[in-house]
Short mmCIF file of C-alpha atoms in Angstrom, two decimals:
data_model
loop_
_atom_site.label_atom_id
_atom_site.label_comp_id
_atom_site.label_asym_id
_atom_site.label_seq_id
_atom_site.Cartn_x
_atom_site.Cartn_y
_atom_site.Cartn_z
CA UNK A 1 58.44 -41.15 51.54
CA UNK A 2 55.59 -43.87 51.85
CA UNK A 3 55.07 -45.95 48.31
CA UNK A 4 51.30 -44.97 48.93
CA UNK A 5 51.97 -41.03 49.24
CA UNK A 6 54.51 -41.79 46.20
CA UNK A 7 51.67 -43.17 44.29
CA UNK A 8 49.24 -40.67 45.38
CA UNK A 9 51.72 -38.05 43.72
CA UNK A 10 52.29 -39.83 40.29
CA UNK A 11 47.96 -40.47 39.91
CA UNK A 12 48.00 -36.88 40.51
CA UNK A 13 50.39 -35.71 38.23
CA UNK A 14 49.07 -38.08 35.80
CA UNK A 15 45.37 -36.60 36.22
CA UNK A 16 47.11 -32.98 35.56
CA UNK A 17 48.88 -34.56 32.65
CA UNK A 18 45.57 -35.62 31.03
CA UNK A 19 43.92 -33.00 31.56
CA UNK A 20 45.78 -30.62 29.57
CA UNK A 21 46.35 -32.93 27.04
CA UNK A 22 42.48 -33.03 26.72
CA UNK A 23 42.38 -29.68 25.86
CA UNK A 24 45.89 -28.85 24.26
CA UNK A 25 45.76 -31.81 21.50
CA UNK A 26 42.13 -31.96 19.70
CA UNK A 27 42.18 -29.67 17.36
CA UNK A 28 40.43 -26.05 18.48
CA UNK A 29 40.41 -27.94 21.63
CA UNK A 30 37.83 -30.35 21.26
CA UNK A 31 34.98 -30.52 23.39
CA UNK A 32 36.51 -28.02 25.63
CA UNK A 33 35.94 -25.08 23.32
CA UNK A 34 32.16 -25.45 22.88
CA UNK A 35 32.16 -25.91 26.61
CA UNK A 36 33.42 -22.73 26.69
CA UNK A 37 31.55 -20.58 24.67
CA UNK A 38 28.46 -21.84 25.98
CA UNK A 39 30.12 -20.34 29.46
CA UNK A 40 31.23 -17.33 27.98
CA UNK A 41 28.11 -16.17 26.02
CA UNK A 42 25.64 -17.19 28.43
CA UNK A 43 27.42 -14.84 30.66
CA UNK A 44 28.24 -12.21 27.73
CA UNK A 45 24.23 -11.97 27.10
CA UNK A 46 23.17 -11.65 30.46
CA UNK A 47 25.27 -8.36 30.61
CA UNK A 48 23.36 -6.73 28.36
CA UNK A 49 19.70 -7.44 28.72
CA UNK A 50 20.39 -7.02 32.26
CA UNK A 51 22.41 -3.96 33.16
CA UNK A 52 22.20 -4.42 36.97
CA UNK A 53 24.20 -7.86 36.56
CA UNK A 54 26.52 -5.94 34.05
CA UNK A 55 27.42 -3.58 37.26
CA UNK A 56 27.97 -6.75 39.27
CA UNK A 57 30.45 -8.16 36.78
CA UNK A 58 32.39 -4.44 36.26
CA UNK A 59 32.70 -3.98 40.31
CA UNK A 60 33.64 -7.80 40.76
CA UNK A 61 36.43 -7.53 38.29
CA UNK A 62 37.81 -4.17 39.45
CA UNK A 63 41.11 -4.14 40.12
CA UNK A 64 40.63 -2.58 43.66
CA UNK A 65 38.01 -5.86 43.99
CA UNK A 66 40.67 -8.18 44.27
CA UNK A 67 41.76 -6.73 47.87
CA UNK A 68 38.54 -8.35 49.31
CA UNK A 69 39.86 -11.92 47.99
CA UNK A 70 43.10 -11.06 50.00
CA UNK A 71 40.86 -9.94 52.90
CA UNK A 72 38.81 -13.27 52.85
CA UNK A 73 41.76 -15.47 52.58
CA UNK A 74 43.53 -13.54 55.42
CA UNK A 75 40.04 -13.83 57.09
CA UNK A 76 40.45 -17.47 57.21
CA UNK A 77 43.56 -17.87 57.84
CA UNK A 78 43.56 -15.48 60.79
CA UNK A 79 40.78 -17.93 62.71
CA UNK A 80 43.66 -20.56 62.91
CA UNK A 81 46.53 -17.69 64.05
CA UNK A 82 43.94 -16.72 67.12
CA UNK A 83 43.33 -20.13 68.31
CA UNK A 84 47.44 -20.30 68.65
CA UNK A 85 49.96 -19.60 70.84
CA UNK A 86 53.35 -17.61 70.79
CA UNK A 87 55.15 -20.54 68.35
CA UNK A 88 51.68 -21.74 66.66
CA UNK A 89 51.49 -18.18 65.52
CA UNK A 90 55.21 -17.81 64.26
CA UNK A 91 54.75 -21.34 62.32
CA UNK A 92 52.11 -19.95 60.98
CA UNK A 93 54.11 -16.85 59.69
CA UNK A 94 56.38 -19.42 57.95
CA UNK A 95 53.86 -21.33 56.68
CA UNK A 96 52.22 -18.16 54.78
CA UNK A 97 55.67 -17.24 53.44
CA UNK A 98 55.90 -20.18 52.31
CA UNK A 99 52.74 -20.49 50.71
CA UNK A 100 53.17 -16.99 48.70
CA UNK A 101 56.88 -18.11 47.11
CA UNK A 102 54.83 -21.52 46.40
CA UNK A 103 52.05 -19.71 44.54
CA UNK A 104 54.73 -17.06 42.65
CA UNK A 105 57.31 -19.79 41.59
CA UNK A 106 54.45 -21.87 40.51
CA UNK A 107 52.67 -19.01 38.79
CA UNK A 108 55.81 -18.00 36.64
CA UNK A 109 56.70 -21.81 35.93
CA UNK A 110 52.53 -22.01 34.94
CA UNK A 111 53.21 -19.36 32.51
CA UNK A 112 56.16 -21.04 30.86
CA UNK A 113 53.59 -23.49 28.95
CA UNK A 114 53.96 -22.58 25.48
CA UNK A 115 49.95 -21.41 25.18
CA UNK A 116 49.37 -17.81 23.69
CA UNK A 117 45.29 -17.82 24.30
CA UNK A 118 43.61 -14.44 24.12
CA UNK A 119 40.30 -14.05 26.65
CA UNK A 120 37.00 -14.82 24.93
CA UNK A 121 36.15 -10.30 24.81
CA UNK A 122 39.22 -10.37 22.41
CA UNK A 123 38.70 -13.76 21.00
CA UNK A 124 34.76 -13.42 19.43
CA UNK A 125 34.14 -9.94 17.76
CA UNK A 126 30.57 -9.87 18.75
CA UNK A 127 31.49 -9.83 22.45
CA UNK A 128 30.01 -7.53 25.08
CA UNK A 129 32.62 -5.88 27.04
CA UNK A 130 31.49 -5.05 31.30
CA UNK A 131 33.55 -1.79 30.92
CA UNK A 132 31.90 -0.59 27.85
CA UNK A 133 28.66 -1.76 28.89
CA UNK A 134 29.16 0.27 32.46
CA UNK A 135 31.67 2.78 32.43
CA UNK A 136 33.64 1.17 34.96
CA UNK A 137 37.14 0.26 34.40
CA UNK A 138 37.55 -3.38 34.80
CA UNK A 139 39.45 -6.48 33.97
CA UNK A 140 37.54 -7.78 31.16
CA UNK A 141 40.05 -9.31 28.53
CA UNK A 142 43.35 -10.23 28.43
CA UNK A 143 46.33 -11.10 25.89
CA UNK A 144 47.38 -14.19 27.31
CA UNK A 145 44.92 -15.54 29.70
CA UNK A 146 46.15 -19.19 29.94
CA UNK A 147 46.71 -20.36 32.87
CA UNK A 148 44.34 -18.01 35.03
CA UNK A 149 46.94 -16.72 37.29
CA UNK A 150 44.30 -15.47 39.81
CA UNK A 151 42.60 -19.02 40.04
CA UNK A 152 45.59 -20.31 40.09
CA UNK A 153 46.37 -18.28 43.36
CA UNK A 154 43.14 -19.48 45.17
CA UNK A 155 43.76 -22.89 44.36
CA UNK A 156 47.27 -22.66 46.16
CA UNK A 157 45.79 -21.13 49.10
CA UNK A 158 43.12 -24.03 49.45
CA UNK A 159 45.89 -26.78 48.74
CA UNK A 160 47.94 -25.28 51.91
CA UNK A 161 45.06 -24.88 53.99
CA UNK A 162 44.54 -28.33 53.16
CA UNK A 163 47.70 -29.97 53.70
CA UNK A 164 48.32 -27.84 57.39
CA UNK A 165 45.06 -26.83 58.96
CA UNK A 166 42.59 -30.02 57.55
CA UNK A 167 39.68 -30.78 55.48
CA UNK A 168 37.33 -27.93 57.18
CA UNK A 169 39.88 -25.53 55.87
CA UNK A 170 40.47 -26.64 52.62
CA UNK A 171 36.18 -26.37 52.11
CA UNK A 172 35.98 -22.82 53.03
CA UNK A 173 39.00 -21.99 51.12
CA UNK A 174 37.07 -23.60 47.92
CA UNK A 175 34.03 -21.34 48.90
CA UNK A 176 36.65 -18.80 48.74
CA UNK A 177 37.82 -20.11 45.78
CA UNK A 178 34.77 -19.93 43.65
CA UNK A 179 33.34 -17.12 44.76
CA UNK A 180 36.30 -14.94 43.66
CA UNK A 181 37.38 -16.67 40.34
CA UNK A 182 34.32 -16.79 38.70
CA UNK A 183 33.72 -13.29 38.41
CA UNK A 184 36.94 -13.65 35.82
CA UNK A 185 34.91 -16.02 33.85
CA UNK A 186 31.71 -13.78 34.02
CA UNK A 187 33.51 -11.16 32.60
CA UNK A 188 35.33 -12.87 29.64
CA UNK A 189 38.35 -11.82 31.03
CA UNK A 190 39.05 -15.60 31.17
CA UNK A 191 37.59 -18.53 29.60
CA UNK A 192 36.53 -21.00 32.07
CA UNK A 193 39.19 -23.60 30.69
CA UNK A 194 41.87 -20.96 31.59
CA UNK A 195 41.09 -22.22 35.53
CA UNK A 196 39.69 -25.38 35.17
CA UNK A 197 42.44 -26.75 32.61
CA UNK A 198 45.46 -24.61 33.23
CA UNK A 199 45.22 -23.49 36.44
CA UNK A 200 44.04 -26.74 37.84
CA UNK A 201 46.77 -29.09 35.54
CA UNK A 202 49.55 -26.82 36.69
CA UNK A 203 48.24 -27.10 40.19
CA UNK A 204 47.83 -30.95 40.38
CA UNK A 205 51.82 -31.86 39.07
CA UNK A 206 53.36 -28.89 40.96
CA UNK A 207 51.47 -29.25 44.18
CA UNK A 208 51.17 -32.33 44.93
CA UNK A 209 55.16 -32.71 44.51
CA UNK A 210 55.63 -29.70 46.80
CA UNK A 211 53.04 -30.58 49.84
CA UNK A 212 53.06 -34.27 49.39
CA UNK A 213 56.74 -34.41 49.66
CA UNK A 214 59.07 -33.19 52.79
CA UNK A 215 59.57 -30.51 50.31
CA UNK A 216 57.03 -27.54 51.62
CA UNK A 217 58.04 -28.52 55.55
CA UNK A 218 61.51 -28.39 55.00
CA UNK A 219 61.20 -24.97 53.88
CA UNK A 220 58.62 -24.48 56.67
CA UNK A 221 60.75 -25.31 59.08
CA UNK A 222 64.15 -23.39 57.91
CA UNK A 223 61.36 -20.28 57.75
CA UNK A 224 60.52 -20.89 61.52
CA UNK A 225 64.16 -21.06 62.73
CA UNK A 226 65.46 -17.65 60.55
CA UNK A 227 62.41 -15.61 60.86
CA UNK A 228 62.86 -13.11 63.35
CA UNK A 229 60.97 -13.62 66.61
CA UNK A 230 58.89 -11.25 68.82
CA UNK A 231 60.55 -10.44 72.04
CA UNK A 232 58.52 -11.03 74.90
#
């Protein structure tokens, strides 16, 4: 491994490092906590003086909902499979099963940090629930919402389409990205720290040793040998 990739590695582990620190150490989490119920009640108050956004929120955060963030990610990563061939496409294959025991081996590890953080809807009593508000059942709080496991998910998926299909990728995977993780934060369901601290520390140290390192081609490659093959 190249002394610059090796530094690359250690400035991003360090940033991840920091990060959480910034939020974990200052006590109720420093600036990070008024940063987030700004987030959470300017969201929280639109729901109610404007039902139609409340709607939004519910369907957004409906369990069923999160198939259309699998759909968009498979979206994007099926315009790369069609403009390959035979092998291209079986790499490919091995690259996404790759990517999925990255993201649930990273998710469990995330979850390991010894953080109990309710969502905001459970947190502050005066908050407005989108499935009270709208009838519709919905993800709107959770027991332990640190790291966001969902944003943590999308992040993965941008960082591989990233390191193997380029910079193009990796934008449109962010677009993906925010578009489907925020509705979490509308909701209270998260609070926006939950993605932007834990999801994006655990992301930066765990990441950046798995794609920056032989580490994510090596299993790449054993995938692409043992994965059974079409017959022609």
């Amino acid at each position: 491994m190249r002394l610059s990739r090796l530094i690359t590695i250690l400035l991003l582990n360090a940033l991840g490092i920091a990060l959480f620190f910034s939020w974990y150490l200052p006590e109720h989490h420093g600036f990070w906590f008024g940063l987030d119920k700004t987030i959470f009640f300017g969201f929280n108050n639109q729901m109610v003086t404007h039902h139609a956004f409340a709607i939004f929120v519910a369907i957004t955060n409906f369990r069923g909902f999160d198939l259309v963030s699998l759909i968009a990610m498979g979206l994007l990563y099926y315009s790369y499979w069609r403009k390959s061939d035979a092998a291209g496409h079986h790499r490919m294959l091995a690259i996404g099963v790759t990517m999925l025991i990255s993201a649930v081996v990273l998710n469990q590890l995330g979850h390991r940090i010894p953080v109990v953080h309710s969502s905001p809807t459970l947190f502050f009593h005066n908050a407005h629930r989108a499935g009270e508000l709208t009838g519709i059942p919905t993800k709107d709080a959770s027991g332990d919402s640190f790291p966001g496991d969902h944003g943590m998910m999308l992040m993965i998926f941008a960082c591989f389409m990233w390191r193997y299909f380029g910079g193009r990728a990796f934008i449109k995977a962010l677009i993906i990205f925010f578009v489907f993780a925020m509705p979490r934060v509308m909701a209270g369901a998260h609070w926006f720290t939950d993605i932007a601290v834990g999801s994006l520390s655990v992301v930066l140290v765990g990441m950046s040793w798995w794609l920056l390192t032989p580490g994510s081609d090596m299993l790449v490659n054993y995938l692409d040998k043992k994965l059974p093959r079409r017959k022609k």
